[in-house]
PDB file of C-alpha atoms in Angstrom:
ATOM      1  CA  ALA A 248       2.859 -16.537   5.645  1.00  0.00           C
ATOM      2  CA  GLN A 249       2.107 -14.493   2.558  1.00  0.00           C
ATOM      3  CA  SER A 250       4.619 -12.768   0.310  1.00  0.00           C
ATOM      4  CA  VAL A 251       5.013 -10.973  -2.987  1.00  0.00           C
ATOM      5  CA  ALA A 252       8.027 -10.779  -5.265  1.00  0.00           C
ATOM      6  CA  GLN A 253       8.640  -8.176  -7.924  1.00  0.00           C
ATOM      7  CA  PRO A 254      11.827  -9.350  -9.619  1.00  0.00           C
ATOM      8  CA  GLU A 255      12.590  -6.141 -11.517  1.00  0.00           C
ATOM      9  CA  ASP A 256      13.608  -2.977  -9.723  1.00  0.00           C
ATOM     10  CA  GLN A 257      13.142  -0.971 -12.880  1.00  0.00           C
ATOM     11  CA  VAL A 258      11.478  -1.422 -16.251  1.00  0.00           C
ATOM     12  CA  ASN A 259      12.230   0.865 -19.176  1.00  0.00           C
ATOM     13  CA  VAL A 260       9.971   1.055 -22.202  1.00  0.00           C
ATOM     14  CA  ALA A 261       9.489   3.398 -25.130  1.00  0.00           C
ATOM     15  CA  GLU A 262       6.236   5.311 -25.385  1.00  0.00           C
ATOM     16  CA  GLY A 263       3.739   3.456 -27.527  1.00  0.00           C
ATOM     17  CA  ASN A 264       5.271   0.058 -26.810  1.00  0.00           C
ATOM     18  CA  PRO A 265       3.595  -2.562 -24.627  1.00  0.00           C
ATOM     19  CA  LEU A 266       4.737  -2.844 -21.036  1.00  0.00           C
ATOM     20  CA  THR A 267       4.809  -5.665 -18.523  1.00  0.00           C
ATOM     21  CA  VAL A 268       5.600  -5.400 -14.822  1.00  0.00           C
ATOM     22  CA  LYS A 269       6.094  -8.777 -13.186  1.00  0.00           C
ATOM     23  CA  CYS A 270       4.732 -10.076  -9.898  1.00  0.00           C
ATOM     24  CA  THR A 271       4.691 -13.478  -8.251  1.00  0.00           C
ATOM     25  CA  TYR A 272       3.031 -14.326  -4.974  1.00  0.00           C
ATOM     26  CA  SER A 273       2.853 -16.910  -2.220  1.00  0.00           C
ATOM     27  CA  VAL A 274      -0.135 -17.529   0.047  1.00  0.00           C
ATOM     28  CA  SER A 275      -1.516 -20.518   1.900  1.00  0.00           C
ATOM     29  CA  GLY A 276      -5.097 -20.049   0.794  1.00  0.00           C
ATOM     30  CA  ASN A 277      -6.848 -18.261  -2.040  1.00  0.00           C
ATOM     31  CA  PRO A 278      -4.939 -15.242  -3.327  1.00  0.00           C
ATOM     32  CA  TYR A 279      -6.541 -11.869  -3.564  1.00  0.00           C
ATOM     33  CA  LEU A 280      -4.197  -9.780  -5.693  1.00  0.00           C
ATOM     34  CA  PHE A 281      -3.899  -6.049  -6.192  1.00  0.00           C
ATOM     35  CA  TRP A 282      -1.846  -3.538  -8.156  1.00  0.00           C
ATOM     36  CA  TYR A 283      -1.157  -0.021  -6.930  1.00  0.00           C
ATOM     37  CA  VAL A 284       0.724   2.910  -8.440  1.00  0.00           C
ATOM     38  CA  GLN A 285       2.637   5.558  -6.505  1.00  0.00           C
ATOM     39  CA  TYR A 286       3.779   8.946  -7.774  1.00  0.00           C
ATOM     40  CA  PRO A 287       6.550  10.839  -5.946  1.00  0.00           C
ATOM     41  CA  ASN A 288       5.621  11.934  -2.426  1.00  0.00           C
ATOM     42  CA  ARG A 289       2.093  10.626  -2.793  1.00  0.00           C
ATOM     43  CA  GLY A 290       0.076   7.765  -1.368  1.00  0.00           C
ATOM     44  CA  LEU A 291      -0.736   4.616  -3.280  1.00  0.00           C
ATOM     45  CA  GLN A 292      -3.515   4.569  -5.865  1.00  0.00           C
ATOM     46  CA  PHE A 293      -5.457   1.409  -6.585  1.00  0.00           C
ATOM     47  CA  LEU A 294      -5.272   0.169 -10.190  1.00  0.00           C
ATOM     48  CA  LEU A 295      -6.955  -3.211 -10.297  1.00  0.00           C
ATOM     49  CA  LYS A 296      -7.556  -6.461  -8.450  1.00  0.00           C
ATOM     50  CA  TYR A 297      -8.088 -10.153  -9.003  1.00  0.00           C
ATOM     51  CA  ILE A 298     -10.448 -11.982  -6.686  1.00  0.00           C
ATOM     52  CA  THR A 299     -12.004 -14.757  -8.736  1.00  0.00           C
ATOM     53  CA  GLY A 300     -13.320 -15.439 -12.215  1.00  0.00           C
ATOM     54  CA  ASP A 301     -11.734 -14.312 -15.460  1.00  0.00           C
ATOM     55  CA  ASN A 302      -7.956 -14.492 -15.308  1.00  0.00           C
ATOM     56  CA  LEU A 303      -7.575 -11.228 -17.217  1.00  0.00           C
ATOM     57  CA  VAL A 304      -8.685  -8.243 -15.208  1.00  0.00           C
ATOM     58  CA  LYS A 305      -8.936  -4.695 -16.473  1.00  0.00           C
ATOM     59  CA  GLY A 306      -8.331  -1.629 -14.395  1.00  0.00           C
ATOM     60  CA  SER A 307      -7.732   2.092 -14.448  1.00  0.00           C
ATOM     61  CA  TYR A 308      -5.810   4.047 -17.100  1.00  0.00           C
ATOM     62  CA  GLY A 309      -5.802   1.174 -19.610  1.00  0.00           C
ATOM     63  CA  PHE A 310      -3.918  -1.244 -17.363  1.00  0.00           C
ATOM     64  CA  GLU A 311      -4.739  -4.915 -17.142  1.00  0.00           C
ATOM     65  CA  ALA A 312      -3.279  -7.886 -15.337  1.00  0.00           C
ATOM     66  CA  GLU A 313      -3.242 -11.599 -15.954  1.00  0.00           C
ATOM     67  CA  PHE A 314      -3.645 -14.071 -13.128  1.00  0.00           C
ATOM     68  CA  ASN A 315      -1.834 -17.369 -13.628  1.00  0.00           C
ATOM     69  CA  LYS A 316      -2.470 -19.851 -10.856  1.00  0.00           C
ATOM     70  CA  SER A 317       0.014 -22.487 -12.000  1.00  0.00           C
ATOM     71  CA  GLN A 318       2.831 -19.934 -12.143  1.00  0.00           C
ATOM     72  CA  THR A 319       1.560 -18.005  -9.096  1.00  0.00           C
ATOM     73  CA  SER A 320       1.912 -14.815 -11.081  1.00  0.00           C
ATOM     74  CA  PHE A 321      -0.068 -11.643 -11.565  1.00  0.00           C
ATOM     75  CA  HIS A 322       1.759  -9.539 -14.140  1.00  0.00           C
ATOM     76  CA  LEU A 323       0.633  -6.003 -14.919  1.00  0.00           C
ATOM     77  CA  LYS A 324       0.331  -5.057 -18.570  1.00  0.00           C
ATOM     78  CA  LYS A 325      -0.586  -2.200 -20.843  1.00  0.00           C
ATOM     79  CA  PRO A 326      -0.760  -2.423 -24.641  1.00  0.00           C
ATOM     80  CA  SER A 327       0.667   1.047 -25.274  1.00  0.00           C
ATOM     81  CA  ALA A 328       2.720   2.884 -22.666  1.00  0.00           C
ATOM     82  CA  LEU A 329       2.550   6.614 -22.032  1.00  0.00           C
ATOM     83  CA  VAL A 330       5.220   8.863 -20.566  1.00  0.00           C
ATOM     84  CA  SER A 331       2.708   9.716 -17.839  1.00  0.00           C
ATOM     85  CA  ASP A 332       2.693   6.050 -16.765  1.00  0.00           C
ATOM     86  CA  SER A 333       6.179   6.557 -15.335  1.00  0.00           C
ATOM     87  CA  ALA A 334       5.826   5.820 -11.617  1.00  0.00           C
ATOM     88  CA  LEU A 335       6.455   3.200  -8.940  1.00  0.00           C
ATOM     89  CA  TYR A 336       4.228   0.138  -9.162  1.00  0.00           C
ATOM     90  CA  PHE A 337       3.436  -2.199  -6.294  1.00  0.00           C
ATOM     91  CA  CYS A 338       1.852  -5.622  -6.337  1.00  0.00           C
ATOM     92  CA  ALA A 339       0.059  -6.737  -3.170  1.00  0.00           C
ATOM     93  CA  VAL A 340      -1.566  -9.898  -1.882  1.00  0.00           C
ATOM     94  CA  ARG A 341      -4.094 -10.786   0.757  1.00  0.00           C
ATOM     95  CA  ASP A 342      -4.804 -14.367   1.808  1.00  0.00           C
ATOM     96  CA  GLY A 343      -8.488 -14.889   1.129  1.00  0.00           C
ATOM     97  CA  THR A 344      -8.617 -17.925   3.385  1.00  0.00           C
ATOM     98  CA  GLY A 345      -7.800 -17.247   7.003  1.00  0.00           C
ATOM     99  CA  GLY A 346      -5.122 -14.642   6.469  1.00  0.00           C
ATOM    100  CA  GLY A 347      -7.090 -11.863   8.014  1.00  0.00           C
ATOM    101  CA  ASN A 348      -7.024  -8.368   6.642  1.00  0.00           C
ATOM    102  CA  LYS A 349      -3.262  -8.150   6.279  1.00  0.00           C
ATOM    103  CA  LEU A 350      -2.207  -6.724   2.917  1.00  0.00           C
ATOM    104  CA  THR A 351       1.396  -7.483   1.952  1.00  0.00           C
ATOM    105  CA  PHE A 352       3.276  -5.511  -0.694  1.00  0.00           C
ATOM    106  CA  GLY A 353       6.134  -6.331  -3.010  1.00  0.00           C
ATOM    107  CA  THR A 354       9.261  -4.206  -3.166  1.00  0.00           C
ATOM    108  CA  GLY A 355       8.003  -2.181  -6.100  1.00  0.00           C
ATOM    109  CA  THR A 356       9.052  -1.704  -9.718  1.00  0.00           C
ATOM    110  CA  GLN A 357      10.002   1.685 -11.087  1.00  0.00           C
ATOM    111  CA  LEU A 358       8.529   2.091 -14.556  1.00  0.00           C
ATOM    112  CA  LYS A 359      10.184   4.590 -16.847  1.00  0.00           C
ATOM    113  CA  VAL A 360       8.524   5.380 -20.145  1.00  0.00           C
ATOM    114  CA  GLU A 361      10.652   7.382 -22.563  1.00  0.00           C
ATOM    115  CA  LEU A 362       9.831   9.244 -25.733  1.00  0.00           C
TER     116      LEU A 362
ATOM    117  CA  ASP B 286     -13.126  14.541  -2.473  1.00  0.00           C
ATOM    118  CA  ALA B 287     -10.442  13.334  -0.117  1.00  0.00           C
ATOM    119  CA  MET B 288     -11.496  10.097   1.540  1.00  0.00           C
ATOM    120  CA  VAL B 289      -8.459   9.251   3.640  1.00  0.00           C
ATOM    121  CA  ILE B 290      -6.798  12.330   5.055  1.00  0.00           C
ATOM    122  CA  GLN B 291      -3.468  12.373   6.773  1.00  0.00           C
ATOM    123  CA  ASN B 292      -2.173  15.286   8.792  1.00  0.00           C
ATOM    124  CA  PRO B 293       0.277  16.800   8.609  1.00  0.00           C
ATOM    125  CA  ARG B 294       1.745  16.075   5.156  1.00  0.00           C
ATOM    126  CA  TYR B 295       5.216  16.869   6.454  1.00  0.00           C
ATOM    127  CA  GLN B 296       6.374  16.569  10.044  1.00  0.00           C
ATOM    128  CA  VAL B 297       9.749  17.462  11.481  1.00  0.00           C
ATOM    129  CA  THR B 298      10.487  16.237  14.976  1.00  0.00           C
ATOM    130  CA  GLN B 299      13.497  16.167  17.239  1.00  0.00           C
ATOM    131  CA  PHE B 300      15.334  13.019  18.113  1.00  0.00           C
ATOM    132  CA  GLY B 301      13.590  11.460  21.103  1.00  0.00           C
ATOM    133  CA  LYS B 302      10.630  13.858  21.146  1.00  0.00           C
ATOM    134  CA  PRO B 303       7.236  12.119  20.978  1.00  0.00           C
ATOM    135  CA  VAL B 304       5.259  12.734  17.822  1.00  0.00           C
ATOM    136  CA  THR B 305       1.731  11.871  16.716  1.00  0.00           C
ATOM    137  CA  LEU B 306       0.516  11.433  13.167  1.00  0.00           C
ATOM    138  CA  SER B 307      -3.177  11.461  12.425  1.00  0.00           C
ATOM    139  CA  CYS B 308      -5.450   9.848   9.897  1.00  0.00           C
ATOM    140  CA  SER B 309      -9.149  10.342   9.286  1.00  0.00           C
ATOM    141  CA  GLN B 310     -11.536   8.718   6.850  1.00  0.00           C
ATOM    142  CA  THR B 311     -14.947   9.502   5.437  1.00  0.00           C
ATOM    143  CA  LEU B 312     -15.519   6.002   4.041  1.00  0.00           C
ATOM    144  CA  ASN B 313     -16.805   4.390   7.232  1.00  0.00           C
ATOM    145  CA  HIS B 314     -14.451   1.459   6.669  1.00  0.00           C
ATOM    146  CA  ASN B 315     -13.938  -1.114   9.404  1.00  0.00           C
ATOM    147  CA  VAL B 316     -10.240  -1.620   8.812  1.00  0.00           C
ATOM    148  CA  MET B 317      -7.504   0.970   9.184  1.00  0.00           C
ATOM    149  CA  TYR B 318      -3.825   0.328   8.523  1.00  0.00           C
ATOM    150  CA  TRP B 319      -0.561   2.087   9.263  1.00  0.00           C
ATOM    151  CA  TYR B 320       2.373   1.437   6.950  1.00  0.00           C
ATOM    152  CA  GLN B 321       5.948   2.689   7.086  1.00  0.00           C
ATOM    153  CA  GLN B 322       7.671   3.286   3.758  1.00  0.00           C
ATOM    154  CA  LYS B 323      11.334   4.172   3.408  1.00  0.00           C
ATOM    155  CA  SER B 324      12.786   5.699   0.250  1.00  0.00           C
ATOM    156  CA  SER B 325      10.889   3.895  -2.528  1.00  0.00           C
ATOM    157  CA  GLN B 326      10.811   0.587  -0.663  1.00  0.00           C
ATOM    158  CA  ALA B 327       7.781  -1.577  -0.108  1.00  0.00           C
ATOM    159  CA  PRO B 328       5.293  -0.251   2.427  1.00  0.00           C
ATOM    160  CA  LYS B 329       5.801  -2.201   5.631  1.00  0.00           C
ATOM    161  CA  LEU B 330       2.734  -2.921   7.719  1.00  0.00           C
ATOM    162  CA  LEU B 331       3.122  -1.722  11.310  1.00  0.00           C
ATOM    163  CA  PHE B 332      -0.338  -2.620  12.586  1.00  0.00           C
ATOM    164  CA  HIS B 333      -3.980  -2.506  11.676  1.00  0.00           C
ATOM    165  CA  TYR B 334      -7.358  -2.203  13.352  1.00  0.00           C
ATOM    166  CA  TYR B 335     -10.424  -4.206  12.579  1.00  0.00           C
ATOM    167  CA  ASP B 336     -12.989  -1.970  14.249  1.00  0.00           C
ATOM    168  CA  LYS B 337     -11.518  -1.662  17.745  1.00  0.00           C
ATOM    169  CA  ASP B 338      -9.482  -4.845  17.529  1.00  0.00           C
ATOM    170  CA  PHE B 339      -5.798  -3.980  17.330  1.00  0.00           C
ATOM    171  CA  ASN B 340      -3.458  -6.237  15.328  1.00  0.00           C
ATOM    172  CA  ASN B 341       0.222  -5.590  15.815  1.00  0.00           C
ATOM    173  CA  GLU B 342       2.861  -7.000  13.490  1.00  0.00           C
ATOM    174  CA  ALA B 343       5.395  -9.128  15.291  1.00  0.00           C
ATOM    175  CA  ASP B 344       8.352  -7.038  14.143  1.00  0.00           C
ATOM    176  CA  THR B 345       6.871  -3.614  14.896  1.00  0.00           C
ATOM    177  CA  PRO B 346       9.023  -1.919  17.537  1.00  0.00           C
ATOM    178  CA  ASP B 347       7.432  -1.018  20.874  1.00  0.00           C
ATOM    179  CA  ASN B 348       8.325   2.570  20.094  1.00  0.00           C
ATOM    180  CA  PHE B 349       5.323   2.627  17.750  1.00  0.00           C
ATOM    181  CA  GLN B 350       1.850   2.770  19.231  1.00  0.00           C
ATOM    182  CA  SER B 351      -1.568   3.432  17.828  1.00  0.00           C
ATOM    183  CA  ARG B 352      -4.985   4.617  18.953  1.00  0.00           C
ATOM    184  CA  ARG B 353      -8.338   4.438  17.267  1.00  0.00           C
ATOM    185  CA  PRO B 354     -10.850   6.403  19.339  1.00  0.00           C
ATOM    186  CA  ASN B 355     -13.660   5.975  16.817  1.00  0.00           C
ATOM    187  CA  THR B 356     -14.343   4.633  13.324  1.00  0.00           C
ATOM    188  CA  SER B 357     -13.162   7.792  11.589  1.00  0.00           C
ATOM    189  CA  PHE B 358      -9.857   8.496  13.277  1.00  0.00           C
ATOM    190  CA  CYS B 359      -6.637   6.632  13.848  1.00  0.00           C
ATOM    191  CA  PHE B 360      -3.373   7.922  15.318  1.00  0.00           C
ATOM    192  CA  LEU B 361       0.206   6.755  15.107  1.00  0.00           C
ATOM    193  CA  ASP B 362       2.326   7.650  18.128  1.00  0.00           C
ATOM    194  CA  ILE B 363       6.087   7.387  18.019  1.00  0.00           C
ATOM    195  CA  ARG B 364       7.236   7.595  21.602  1.00  0.00           C
ATOM    196  CA  SER B 365      10.918   8.321  21.080  1.00  0.00           C
ATOM    197  CA  PRO B 366      11.726   8.874  17.412  1.00  0.00           C
ATOM    198  CA  GLY B 367      15.148   7.860  16.232  1.00  0.00           C
ATOM    199  CA  LEU B 368      16.912   8.820  13.041  1.00  0.00           C
ATOM    200  CA  GLY B 369      15.962   5.439  11.612  1.00  0.00           C
ATOM    201  CA  ASP B 370      12.274   6.269  11.962  1.00  0.00           C
ATOM    202  CA  ALA B 371      12.452   8.944   9.284  1.00  0.00           C
ATOM    203  CA  ALA B 372      10.116   7.690   6.583  1.00  0.00           C
ATOM    204  CA  MET B 373       6.816   8.169   4.824  1.00  0.00           C
ATOM    205  CA  TYR B 374       3.943   6.930   6.967  1.00  0.00           C
ATOM    206  CA  LEU B 375       0.895   5.778   5.074  1.00  0.00           C
ATOM    207  CA  CYS B 376      -2.579   5.319   6.440  1.00  0.00           C
ATOM    208  CA  ALA B 377      -5.056   3.145   4.567  1.00  0.00           C
ATOM    209  CA  THR B 378      -8.581   1.883   5.049  1.00  0.00           C
ATOM    210  CA  SER B 379     -10.646  -0.950   3.670  1.00  0.00           C
ATOM    211  CA  ARG B 380     -13.986  -2.576   4.182  1.00  0.00           C
ATOM    212  CA  SER B 381     -13.961  -5.717   6.234  1.00  0.00           C
ATOM    213  CA  ALA B 382     -14.437  -8.045   3.265  1.00  0.00           C
ATOM    214  CA  LEU B 383     -11.108  -9.519   2.237  1.00  0.00           C
ATOM    215  CA  ASN B 384     -11.774  -9.025  -1.471  1.00  0.00           C
ATOM    216  CA  THR B 385     -11.853  -5.247  -1.218  1.00  0.00           C
ATOM    217  CA  GLU B 386      -9.049  -2.882  -2.042  1.00  0.00           C
ATOM    218  CA  ALA B 387      -7.428  -0.519   0.415  1.00  0.00           C
ATOM    219  CA  PHE B 388      -7.656   3.246   0.033  1.00  0.00           C
ATOM    220  CA  PHE B 389      -4.561   5.223   0.935  1.00  0.00           C
ATOM    221  CA  GLY B 390      -4.026   8.707   2.237  1.00  0.00           C
ATOM    222  CA  GLN B 391      -1.363  10.988   0.807  1.00  0.00           C
ATOM    223  CA  GLY B 392       1.063  10.066   3.531  1.00  0.00           C
ATOM    224  CA  THR B 393       3.015  11.970   6.158  1.00  0.00           C
ATOM    225  CA  ARG B 394       6.711  12.393   5.563  1.00  0.00           C
ATOM    226  CA  LEU B 395       8.485  12.347   8.906  1.00  0.00           C
ATOM    227  CA  THR B 396      11.906  13.897   9.319  1.00  0.00           C
ATOM    228  CA  VAL B 397      13.859  13.368  12.537  1.00  0.00           C
ATOM    229  CA  VAL B 398      16.550  15.938  13.358  1.00  0.00           C
TER     230      VAL B 398
END
């Protein structure tokens, strides 16, 4: 079975400060990890993914994420937050070894960036 | 250009009256997913197709059915909607390779009255 945990329901940060949204995962095989963002009443937009290689992956809108195999984590980061980054963020995992195409999401973290 | 299109964006249906939600894609992706999302919760996978192969999640109620008549279209049928089925329904597609991301439509918000 595969699962994702996002331990924080909400993260508040001041504009211009760095932000981190946490994610940990559990899979039997190789993890394929994804971050998505959702604005109100909209579908999910892909931000970035980790498949293999460099543990630091860069994505859209200045976001990046760090894969840590020993801690089974894939935290989303941005050096300088913008008010427009305020949205709901989801981490997702797919088992790259025999898990099929199933994509499992975490419960989401609401990011609020304030002036 | 829209790549995964869901219609309608908003659907109101009566309790117990069958309803169909539709999804189309221009990406020619093998895999199509239907997710249910309730009030800012995690999207919950209902089922997915790999080409014509249907994969149902074990905890998806029988009330939910799906059809995929061709690569481009996929439908979600709710046979007898209950109040608890009010939610955002998200369609997504991906290529068959496991290392590819999924592309989501804008969703259909279903209200049951």
